[in-house]
Structure formats: structure tokens, C-alpha cells
Short mmCIF file of C-alpha atoms in Angstrom, two decimals:
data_model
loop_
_atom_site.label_atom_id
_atom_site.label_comp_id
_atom_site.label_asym_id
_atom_site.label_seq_id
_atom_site.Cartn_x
_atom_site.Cartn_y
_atom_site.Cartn_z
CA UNK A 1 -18.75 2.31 0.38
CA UNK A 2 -19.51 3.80 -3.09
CA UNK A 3 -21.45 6.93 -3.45
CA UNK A 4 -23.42 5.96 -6.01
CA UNK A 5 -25.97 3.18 -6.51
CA UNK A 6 -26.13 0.06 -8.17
CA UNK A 7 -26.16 1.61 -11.69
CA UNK A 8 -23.36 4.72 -10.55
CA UNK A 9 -20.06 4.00 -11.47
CA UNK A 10 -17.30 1.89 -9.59
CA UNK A 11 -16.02 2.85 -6.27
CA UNK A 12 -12.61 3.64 -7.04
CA UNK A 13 -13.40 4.74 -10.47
CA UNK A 14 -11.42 8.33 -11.46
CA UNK A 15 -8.85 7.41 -8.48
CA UNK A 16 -5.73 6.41 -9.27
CA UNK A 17 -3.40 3.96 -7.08
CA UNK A 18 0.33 3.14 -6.77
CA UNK A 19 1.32 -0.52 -6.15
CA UNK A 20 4.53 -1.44 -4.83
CA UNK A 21 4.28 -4.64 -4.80
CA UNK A 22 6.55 -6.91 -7.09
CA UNK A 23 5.30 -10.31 -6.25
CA UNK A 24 1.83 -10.04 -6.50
CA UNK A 25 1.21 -6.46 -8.24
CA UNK A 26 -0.72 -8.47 -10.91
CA UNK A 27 -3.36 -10.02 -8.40
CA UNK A 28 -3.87 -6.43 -6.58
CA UNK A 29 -3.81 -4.15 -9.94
CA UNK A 30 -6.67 -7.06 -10.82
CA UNK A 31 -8.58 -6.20 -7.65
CA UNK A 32 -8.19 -2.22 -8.30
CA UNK A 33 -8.89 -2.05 -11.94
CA UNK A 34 -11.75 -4.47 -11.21
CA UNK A 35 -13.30 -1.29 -8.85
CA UNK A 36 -12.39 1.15 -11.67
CA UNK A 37 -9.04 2.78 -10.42
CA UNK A 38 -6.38 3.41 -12.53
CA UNK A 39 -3.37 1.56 -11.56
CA UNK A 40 0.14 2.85 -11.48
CA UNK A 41 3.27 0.12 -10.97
CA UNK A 42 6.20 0.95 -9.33
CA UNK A 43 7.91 -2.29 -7.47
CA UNK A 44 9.81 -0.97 -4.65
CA UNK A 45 11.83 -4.20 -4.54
CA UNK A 46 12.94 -6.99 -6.05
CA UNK A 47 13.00 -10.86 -5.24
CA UNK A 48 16.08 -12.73 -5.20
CA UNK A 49 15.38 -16.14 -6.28
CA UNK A 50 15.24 -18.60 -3.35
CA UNK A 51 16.75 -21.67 -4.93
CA UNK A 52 19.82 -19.12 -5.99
CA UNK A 53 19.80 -17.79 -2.36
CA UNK A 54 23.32 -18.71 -0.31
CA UNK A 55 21.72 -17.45 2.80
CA UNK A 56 19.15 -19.85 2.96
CA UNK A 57 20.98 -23.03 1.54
CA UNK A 58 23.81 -21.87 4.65
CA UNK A 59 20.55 -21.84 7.34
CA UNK A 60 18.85 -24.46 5.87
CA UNK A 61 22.50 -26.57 6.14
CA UNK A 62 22.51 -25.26 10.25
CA UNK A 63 18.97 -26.65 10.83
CA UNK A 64 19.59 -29.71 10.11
CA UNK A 65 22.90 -30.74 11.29
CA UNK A 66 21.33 -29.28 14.66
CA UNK A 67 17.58 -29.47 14.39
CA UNK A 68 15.50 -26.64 16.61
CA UNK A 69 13.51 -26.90 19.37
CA UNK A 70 10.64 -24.69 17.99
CA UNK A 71 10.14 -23.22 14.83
CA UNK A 72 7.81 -20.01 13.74
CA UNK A 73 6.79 -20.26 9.74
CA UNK A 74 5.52 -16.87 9.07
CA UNK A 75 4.24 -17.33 5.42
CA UNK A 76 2.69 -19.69 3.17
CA UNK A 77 5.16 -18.69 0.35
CA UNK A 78 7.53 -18.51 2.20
CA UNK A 79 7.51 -21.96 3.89
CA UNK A 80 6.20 -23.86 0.33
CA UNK A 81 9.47 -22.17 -1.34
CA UNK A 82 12.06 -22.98 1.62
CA UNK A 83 10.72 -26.64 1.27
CA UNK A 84 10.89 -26.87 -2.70
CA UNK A 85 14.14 -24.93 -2.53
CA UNK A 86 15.35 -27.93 -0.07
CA UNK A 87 14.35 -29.98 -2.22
CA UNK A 88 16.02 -28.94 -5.52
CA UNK A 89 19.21 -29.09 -3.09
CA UNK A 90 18.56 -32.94 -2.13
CA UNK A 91 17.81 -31.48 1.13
CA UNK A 92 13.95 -32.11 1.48
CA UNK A 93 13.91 -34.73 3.39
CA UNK A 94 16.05 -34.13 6.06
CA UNK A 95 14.90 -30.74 6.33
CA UNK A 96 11.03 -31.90 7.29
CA UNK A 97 12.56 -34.47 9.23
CA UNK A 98 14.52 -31.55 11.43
CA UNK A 99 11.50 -29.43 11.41
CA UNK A 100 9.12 -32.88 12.03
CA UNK A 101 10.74 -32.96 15.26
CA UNK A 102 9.82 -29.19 16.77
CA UNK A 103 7.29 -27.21 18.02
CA UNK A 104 5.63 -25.77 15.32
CA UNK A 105 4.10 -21.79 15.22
CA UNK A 106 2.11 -20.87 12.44
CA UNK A 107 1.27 -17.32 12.34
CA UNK A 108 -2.40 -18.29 10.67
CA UNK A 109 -4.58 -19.94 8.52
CA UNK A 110 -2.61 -19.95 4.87
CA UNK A 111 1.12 -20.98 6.20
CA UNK A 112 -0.77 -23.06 8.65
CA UNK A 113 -2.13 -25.10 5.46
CA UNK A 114 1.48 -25.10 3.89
CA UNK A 115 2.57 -26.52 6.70
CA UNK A 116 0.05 -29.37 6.44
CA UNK A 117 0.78 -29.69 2.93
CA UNK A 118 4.33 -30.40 3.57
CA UNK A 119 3.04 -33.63 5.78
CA UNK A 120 4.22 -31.72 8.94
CA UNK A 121 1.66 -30.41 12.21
CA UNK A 122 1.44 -26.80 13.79
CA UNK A 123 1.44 -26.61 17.49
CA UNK A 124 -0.39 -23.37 17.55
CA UNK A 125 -1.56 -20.61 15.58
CA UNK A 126 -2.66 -16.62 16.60
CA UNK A 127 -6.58 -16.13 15.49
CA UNK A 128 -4.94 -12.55 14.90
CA UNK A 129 -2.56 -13.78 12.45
CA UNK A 130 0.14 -11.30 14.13
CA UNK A 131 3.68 -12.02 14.65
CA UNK A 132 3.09 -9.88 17.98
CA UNK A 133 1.14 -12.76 19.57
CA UNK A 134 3.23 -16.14 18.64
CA UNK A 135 5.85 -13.55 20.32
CA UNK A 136 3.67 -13.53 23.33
CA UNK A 137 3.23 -16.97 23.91
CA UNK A 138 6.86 -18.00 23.37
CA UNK A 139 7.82 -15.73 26.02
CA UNK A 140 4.71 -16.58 28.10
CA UNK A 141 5.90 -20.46 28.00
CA UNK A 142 9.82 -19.59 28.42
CA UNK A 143 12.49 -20.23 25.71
CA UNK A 144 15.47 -20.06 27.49
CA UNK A 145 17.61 -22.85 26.28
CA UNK A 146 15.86 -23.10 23.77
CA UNK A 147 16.63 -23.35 19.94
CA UNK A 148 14.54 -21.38 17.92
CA UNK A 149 13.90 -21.34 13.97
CA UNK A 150 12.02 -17.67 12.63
CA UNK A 151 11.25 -17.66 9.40
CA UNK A 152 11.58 -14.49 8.52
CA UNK A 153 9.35 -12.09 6.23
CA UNK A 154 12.15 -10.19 3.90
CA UNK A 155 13.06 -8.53 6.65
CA UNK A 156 13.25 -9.54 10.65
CA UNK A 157 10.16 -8.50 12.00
CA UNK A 158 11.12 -5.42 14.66
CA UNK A 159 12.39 -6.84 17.89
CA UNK A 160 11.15 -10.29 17.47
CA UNK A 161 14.61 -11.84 17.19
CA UNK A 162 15.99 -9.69 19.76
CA UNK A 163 13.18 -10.12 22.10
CA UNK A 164 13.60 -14.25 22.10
CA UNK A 165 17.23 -13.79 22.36
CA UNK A 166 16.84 -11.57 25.50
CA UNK A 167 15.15 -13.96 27.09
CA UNK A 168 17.80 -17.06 26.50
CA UNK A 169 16.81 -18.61 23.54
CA UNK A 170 19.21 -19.38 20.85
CA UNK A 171 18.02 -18.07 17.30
CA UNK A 172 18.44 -18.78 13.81
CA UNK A 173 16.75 -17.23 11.48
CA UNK A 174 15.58 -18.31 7.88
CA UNK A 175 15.83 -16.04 5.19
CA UNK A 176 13.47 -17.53 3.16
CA UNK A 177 13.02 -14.55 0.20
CA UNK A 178 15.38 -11.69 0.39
CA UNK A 179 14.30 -8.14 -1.03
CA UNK A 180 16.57 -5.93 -2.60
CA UNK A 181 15.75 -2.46 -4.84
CA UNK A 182 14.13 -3.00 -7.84
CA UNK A 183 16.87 -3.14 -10.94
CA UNK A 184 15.45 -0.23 -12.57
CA UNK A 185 14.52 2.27 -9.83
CA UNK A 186 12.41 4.54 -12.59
CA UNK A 187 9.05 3.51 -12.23
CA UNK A 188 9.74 4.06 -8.29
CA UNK A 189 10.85 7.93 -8.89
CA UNK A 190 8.14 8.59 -11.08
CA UNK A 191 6.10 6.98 -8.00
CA UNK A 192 7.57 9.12 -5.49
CA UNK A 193 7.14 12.50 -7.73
CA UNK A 194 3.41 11.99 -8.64
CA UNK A 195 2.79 11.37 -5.28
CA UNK A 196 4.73 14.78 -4.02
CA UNK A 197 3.22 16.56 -6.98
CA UNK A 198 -0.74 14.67 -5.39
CA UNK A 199 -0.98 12.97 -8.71
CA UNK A 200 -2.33 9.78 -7.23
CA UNK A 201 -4.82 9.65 -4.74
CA UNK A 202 -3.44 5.98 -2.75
CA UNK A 203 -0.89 3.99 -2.54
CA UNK A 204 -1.15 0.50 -1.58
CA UNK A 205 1.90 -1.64 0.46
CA UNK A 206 1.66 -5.29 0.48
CA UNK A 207 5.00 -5.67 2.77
CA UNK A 208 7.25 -3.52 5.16
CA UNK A 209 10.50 -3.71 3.15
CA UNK A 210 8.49 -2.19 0.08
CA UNK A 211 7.60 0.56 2.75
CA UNK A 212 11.29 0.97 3.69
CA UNK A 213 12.55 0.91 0.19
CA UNK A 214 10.28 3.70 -0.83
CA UNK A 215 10.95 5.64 2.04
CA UNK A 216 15.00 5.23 1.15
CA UNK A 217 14.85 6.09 -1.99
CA UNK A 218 12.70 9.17 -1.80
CA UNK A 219 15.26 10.24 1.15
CA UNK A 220 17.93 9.38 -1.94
CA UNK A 221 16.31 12.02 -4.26
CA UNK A 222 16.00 14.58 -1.59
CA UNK A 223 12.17 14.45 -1.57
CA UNK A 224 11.02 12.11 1.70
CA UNK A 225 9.72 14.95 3.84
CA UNK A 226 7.66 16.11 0.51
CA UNK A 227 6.82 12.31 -0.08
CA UNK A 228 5.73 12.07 3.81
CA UNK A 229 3.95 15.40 4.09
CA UNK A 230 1.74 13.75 0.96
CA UNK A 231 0.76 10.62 2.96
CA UNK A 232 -0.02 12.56 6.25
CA UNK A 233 -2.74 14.90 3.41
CA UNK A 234 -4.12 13.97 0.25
CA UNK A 235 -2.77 10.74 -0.49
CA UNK A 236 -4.04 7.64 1.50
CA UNK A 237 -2.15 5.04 2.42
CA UNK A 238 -3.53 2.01 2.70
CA UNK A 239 -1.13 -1.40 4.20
CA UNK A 240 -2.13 -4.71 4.27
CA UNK A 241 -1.39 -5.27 7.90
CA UNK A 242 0.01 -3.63 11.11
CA UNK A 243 3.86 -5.02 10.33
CA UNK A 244 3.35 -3.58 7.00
CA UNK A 245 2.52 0.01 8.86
CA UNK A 246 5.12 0.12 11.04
CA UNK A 247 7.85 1.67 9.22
CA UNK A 248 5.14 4.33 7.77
CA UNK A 249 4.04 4.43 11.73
CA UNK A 250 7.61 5.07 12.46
CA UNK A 251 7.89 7.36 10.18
CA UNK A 252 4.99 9.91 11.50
CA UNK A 253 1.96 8.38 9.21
CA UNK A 254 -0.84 6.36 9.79
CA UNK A 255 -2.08 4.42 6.98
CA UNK A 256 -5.49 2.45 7.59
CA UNK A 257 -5.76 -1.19 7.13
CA UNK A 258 -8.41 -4.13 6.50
CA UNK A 259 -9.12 -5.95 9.71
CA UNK A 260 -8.28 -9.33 7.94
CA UNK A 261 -4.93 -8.89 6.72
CA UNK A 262 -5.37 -9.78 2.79
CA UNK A 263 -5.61 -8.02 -0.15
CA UNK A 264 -9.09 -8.25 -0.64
CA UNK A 265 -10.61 -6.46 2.28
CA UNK A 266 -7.29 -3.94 1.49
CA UNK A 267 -9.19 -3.05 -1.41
CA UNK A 268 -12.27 -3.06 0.46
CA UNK A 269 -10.96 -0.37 2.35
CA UNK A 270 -9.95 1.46 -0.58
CA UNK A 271 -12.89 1.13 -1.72
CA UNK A 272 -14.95 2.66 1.70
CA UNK A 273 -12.20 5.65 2.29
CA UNK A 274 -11.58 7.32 -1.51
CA UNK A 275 -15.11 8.25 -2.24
CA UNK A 276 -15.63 9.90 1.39
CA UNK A 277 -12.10 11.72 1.21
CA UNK A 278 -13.61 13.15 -1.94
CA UNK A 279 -15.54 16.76 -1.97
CA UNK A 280 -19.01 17.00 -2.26
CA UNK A 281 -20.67 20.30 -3.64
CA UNK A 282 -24.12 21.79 -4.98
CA UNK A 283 -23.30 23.73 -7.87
CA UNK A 284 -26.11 24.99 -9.45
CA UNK A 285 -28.49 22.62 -8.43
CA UNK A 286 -26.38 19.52 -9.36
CA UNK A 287 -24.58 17.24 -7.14
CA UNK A 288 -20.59 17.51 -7.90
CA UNK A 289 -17.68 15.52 -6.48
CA UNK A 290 -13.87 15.67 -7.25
CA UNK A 291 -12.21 12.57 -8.15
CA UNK A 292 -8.78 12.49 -8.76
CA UNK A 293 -8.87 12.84 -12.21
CA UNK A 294 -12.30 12.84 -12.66
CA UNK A 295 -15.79 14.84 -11.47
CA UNK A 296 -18.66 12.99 -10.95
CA UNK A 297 -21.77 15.25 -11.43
CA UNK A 298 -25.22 14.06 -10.79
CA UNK A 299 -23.62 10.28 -10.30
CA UNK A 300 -22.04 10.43 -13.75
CA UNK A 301 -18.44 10.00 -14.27
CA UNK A 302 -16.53 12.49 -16.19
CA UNK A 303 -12.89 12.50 -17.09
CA UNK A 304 -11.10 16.20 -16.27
CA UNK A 305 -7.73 16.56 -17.68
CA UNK A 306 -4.84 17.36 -15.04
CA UNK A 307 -4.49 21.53 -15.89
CA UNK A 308 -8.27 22.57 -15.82
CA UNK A 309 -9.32 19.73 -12.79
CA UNK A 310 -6.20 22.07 -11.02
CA UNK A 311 -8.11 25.01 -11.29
CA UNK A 312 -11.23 22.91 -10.64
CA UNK A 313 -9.84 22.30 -6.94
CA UNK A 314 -8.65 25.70 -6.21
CA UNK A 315 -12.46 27.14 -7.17
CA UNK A 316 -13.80 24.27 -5.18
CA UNK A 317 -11.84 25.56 -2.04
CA UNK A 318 -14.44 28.54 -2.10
CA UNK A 319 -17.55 27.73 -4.24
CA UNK A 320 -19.29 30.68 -5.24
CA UNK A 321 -16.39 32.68 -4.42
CA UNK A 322 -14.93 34.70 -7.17
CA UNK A 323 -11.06 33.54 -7.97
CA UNK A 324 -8.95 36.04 -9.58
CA UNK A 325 -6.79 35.17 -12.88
CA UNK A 326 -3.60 35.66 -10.89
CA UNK A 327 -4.71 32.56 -8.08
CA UNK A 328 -5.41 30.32 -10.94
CA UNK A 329 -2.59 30.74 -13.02
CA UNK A 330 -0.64 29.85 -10.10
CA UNK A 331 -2.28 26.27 -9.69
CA UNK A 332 -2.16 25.23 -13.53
CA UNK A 333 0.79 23.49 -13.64
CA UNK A 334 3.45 24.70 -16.04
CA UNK A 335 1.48 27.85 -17.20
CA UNK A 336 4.01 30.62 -16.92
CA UNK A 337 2.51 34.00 -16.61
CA UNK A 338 0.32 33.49 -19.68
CA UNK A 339 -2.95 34.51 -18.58
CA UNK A 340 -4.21 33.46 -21.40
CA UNK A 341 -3.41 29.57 -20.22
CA UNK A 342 -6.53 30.30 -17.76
CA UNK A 343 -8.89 30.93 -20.23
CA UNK A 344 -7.75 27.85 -22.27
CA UNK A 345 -8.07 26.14 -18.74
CA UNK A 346 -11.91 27.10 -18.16
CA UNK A 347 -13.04 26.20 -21.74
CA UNK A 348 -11.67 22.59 -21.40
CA UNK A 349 -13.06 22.45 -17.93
CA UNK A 350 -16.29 23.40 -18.92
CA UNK A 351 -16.32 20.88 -21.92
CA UNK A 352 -15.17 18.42 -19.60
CA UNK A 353 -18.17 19.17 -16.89
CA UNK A 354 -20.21 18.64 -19.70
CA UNK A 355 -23.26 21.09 -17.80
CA UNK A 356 -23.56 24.30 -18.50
CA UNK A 357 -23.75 26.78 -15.91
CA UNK A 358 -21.42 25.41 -13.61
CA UNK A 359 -18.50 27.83 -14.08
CA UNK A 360 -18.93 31.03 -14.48
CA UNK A 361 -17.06 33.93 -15.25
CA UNK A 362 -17.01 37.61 -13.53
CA UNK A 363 -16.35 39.70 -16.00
CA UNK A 364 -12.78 41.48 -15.44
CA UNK A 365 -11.92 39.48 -12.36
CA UNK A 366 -12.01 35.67 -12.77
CA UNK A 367 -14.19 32.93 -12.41
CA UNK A 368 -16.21 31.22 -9.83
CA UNK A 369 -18.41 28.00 -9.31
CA UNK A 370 -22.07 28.26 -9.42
CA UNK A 371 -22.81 27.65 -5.65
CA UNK A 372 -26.25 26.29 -4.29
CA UNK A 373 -29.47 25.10 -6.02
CA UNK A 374 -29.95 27.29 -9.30
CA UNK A 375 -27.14 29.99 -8.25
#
């Protein structure tokens, strides 16, 4: 929840978040800029067109010359593309007709209505919506023998293929979108520096290839233990799901995630950690918390520049605590040894702050926030 009322500003409002989402990075930015963050783009993947896709048009082609027993649609987007690329083939109809003929798993409620859509039935569908459970029953009601059709998500979901196969069943799976790096891996550098370097406070996954991809490439510039150590600290991850979390799971963090896997409450949940991750202090008698590139002080939002809110955090580590000119100019980024770049530092902080009083200076040593009511 926010920390402010009604009339305080938004929840996410002087936090910024990275997306990594390509498909639908407009819809979440929407839902972040909405709560007041400041949005950062950096697709960690690209979409390869699933008309244009020979792995798909090659499964599609095995499906129906032998039609499956059962078949698990994981995705609404998924399915609704498979079918309209089938049908830009001439395929359409004799692909429903093959899948008209099995037992259909829907993993829940929005490929479960695609499937309807497409005049075809489910069988059964997981109230969880997890992959984890259809898993479950198909092993619960044996599928040895059996044919079996996975749609899969970009990537196989871990050990779900494997797992059916182990226990006899013959599987083909269904590429229905493939994910490859995004063309222009910039945006995903800068990405994986400003998070190193703490310069956003979230980042948000929407799928676990985009997890995977990000993960790759920092390991490609040298900088995934840096980019790791970030999400374990200061920057929150936040994943849509648990199959989404997994390869950050794997990988040693644990994002949190919405209990209904959709954007939505994934914003929701951005929305209730931020704000509590972020200090709260007294300073001379007024109520101060550290945004990520803002302060709010008395419930009013104020804008601090990257240099002095750097020295803002190291004299929040120890408020009333006097910080010598030395231990500040080594948090301002890119000062040098010019002391002077501290003082510069403290007079745009204290414009910023916009109260006076707040930071004050000990003459000959350094500077210090004003701790407690009226110190």
C-alpha cells in the first residue's frame, strides 16, 4: 500500500521500473506510469512472427497427419495465433478437427476461453493456473501410450516434456511463438548497468525467457554476479508468476509475485513493496522518505537529482551523524577528488528538500542530517 493518503502522491511515484517485456511493454508501462513510476524499456527478446515460423508450420503438419491423444494449450495468445497461423496456411480446419478429437488441458481461465472461441471444449483446467498441476494430473491418470500435444510458452516449461516422456508418453511439442534477443541489445545493457549501478529501484518480468535472456547477456558483458548481487539488495524483482521466477530462483534470487498471475495484481505488488522498502526518518521534526529519485517530506513529493540524492543516502545511513567530506565525495558519482563537488552537492540537495534545516553543516568536518523532532 501507499504511504500517503488519498490526496499524497501515487504509490510508485519517484520509483523507477525496468520492463522487459516486448509483447506487452505498452499495457504494463500503462499500469506503472498510471501509479506514478517512471518507466524504463529494455525488451529482453524478440518475437519471431508465427505465420513466418517453420517450426510451427513443420508441428502443426505432424499433428494432423497423426492427430494426439491429449493436448495442453498453455496460452490464450498462443493458441488464438497457432489457429490463425493454420489458417493463413489453409490448415485451419484440419488442424481443429485433429485437436477436436483429444483431450483437451487448459492451463486456466483466458486460453480456456480461446479454446472455446475456436469452437473446440477443454477437458480440464488447474484453478491454480500452473503448468505444475495439468502435469500432475496427466501423470496421476497415466499417459503411457499416449500421444501428447504441449504447447509450449517460448520456451519448454522445465521438466514438463521430459517428465511425460519418462513416463511413456509420446510428445510433440508446439512452438507456438519463439523468442530470440532483441535486434538491438542497447536498451538491454543500459538495463543491466543502471541496475548494477542501483539506478532503478524494480524490474518487472512478464516471461521466463526474458529472465534468461537478461541473465545471458549480463553474463556476456561480464557483469551477472553484479546484476544478481542487485536483485538479491536494492532492486526488487517482481515476476508475474512462479514459471516466470524460476530461472531468477535458479539463479539464487527470489523475486515476489501477485497471487493471480496477471499484470495487474503484478503491479499491485509493486505497488505494496516499493514504498515499505523505502527509509523512513524524522529529521527535524518532519517526516522524510527516500524514493529512488525522489524524497518525500511531510507526504510531498520532491524530485532529487542523482549526485546530491547519493549523498542524501549515505547521510541517511547515520542521521544525525556527522559525515566527513572525504565519505561523501566517495558516493557522488563521477566527482574526482574535488571537494569542492560536495559543497555543490549539498546546495542542490538542500534546494531540492525544499525545508530548511534539514542538512546541516559542521563546520570543518562535513555535514549531517537534522535527526529527531526540532534537532
Amino acid at each position: 500500500m501507499s504511504d500517503a493518503g488519498a490526496d499524497g502522491p501515487s504509490p510508485l511515484a519517484g520509483f523507477t521500473v525496468g520492463v522487459t517485456a516486448e509483447r506487452r511493454a505498452g499495457e504494463l508501462g500503462a499500469l506503472l506510469g498510471r501509479r506514478g513510476a517512471e518507466v524504463v524499456y529494455a525488451p529482453a527478446l524478440r518475437v519471431v512472427p508465427l505465420a513466418g515460423d517453420g517450426e510451427l508450420r513443420a508441428a502443426t503438419g505432424r499433428l494432423v497427419a497423426r492427430p494426439p491423444e491429449v493436448v495442453v494449450a498453455s496460452t490464450a495468445v498462443g493458441f488464438r495465433g497457432w489457429v490463425e497461423a493454420a489458417e493463413g496456411w489453409g490448415a485451419g480446419p484440419a488442424l481443429l478437427a485433429a485437436l477436436g478429437g483429444a483431450r483437451l488441458l487448459t492451463r486456466g481461465p483466458k486460453v480456456t476461453g480461446a479454446v472455446r472461441a475456436a469452437g473446440l471444449r477443454e477437458e480440464w483446467s488447474p484453478r491454480s493456473e500452473a503448468m505444475g498441476e495439468v502435469l500432475e494430473r496427466l501423470l496421476a491418470e497415466g499417459v503411457e501410450g499416449l500421444r501428447v500435444a504441449v504447447q509450449l510458452h517460448g520456451e519448454p516449461v522445465p521438466g514438463f516434456a521430459e517428465a511425460l516422456r519418462a513416463a511413456g508418453a509420446e510428445v510433440v511439442g508446439v512452438p507456438v511463438y519463439r523468442w530470440l534477443p532483441p535486434a538491438d541489445p542497447a536498451p538491454l545493457d543500459r538495463l543491466v548497468e543502471a541496475t548494477v549501478r542501483r539506478g532503478v529501484d524494480a524490474l518487472a518480468f512478464t516471461s521466463a525467457p526474458a529472465v534468461t535472456s537478461l541473465l545471458r547477456r549480463a553474463e556476456a558483458l561480464g557483469r551477472r554476479k553484479a546484476l544478481v548481487d542487485a536483485l538479491r539488495g536494492e532492486v526488487l524483482p517482481v515476476c508475474v508468476g512462479p514459471v516466470t521466477a524460476l530461472p531468477l530462483q535458479e539463479a539464487g534470487v527470489e523475486p515476489v509475485r501477485p497471487e493471480r498471475f496477471r499484470l495487474g495484481p503484478m503491479v499491485q505488488r509493486l505497488c505494496e513493496e516499493l514504498p515499505g522498502r523505502a527509509p523512513l526518518l524524522t529529521v527535524a521534526g518532519h517526516r522524510v522518505r527516500l524514493r529512488g529519485h525522489a524524497v518525500l517530506v511531510d507526504d510531498e513529493l520532491r524530485p532529487v537529482p542523482p549526485a546530491p540524492m547519493a549523498l542524501l543516502r549515505t547521510l541517511a545511513r547515520s542521521p544525525g551523524r556527522v559525515v566527513g567530506r572525504d565519505e561523501l565525495l566517495g558516493a557522488l558519482p563521477g566527482a574526482g577528488h574535488d571537494e569542492h563537488a560536495v559543497e555543490g552537492a549539498v546546495a542542490r540537495l538542500r534546494a531540492a528538500l525544499g525545508v530548511p534545516g534539514l542538512v546541516l553543516t559542521a563546520a570543518g568536518r562535513g555535514y549531517r542530517l537534522a535527526d529527531g523532532p526540532g534537532a
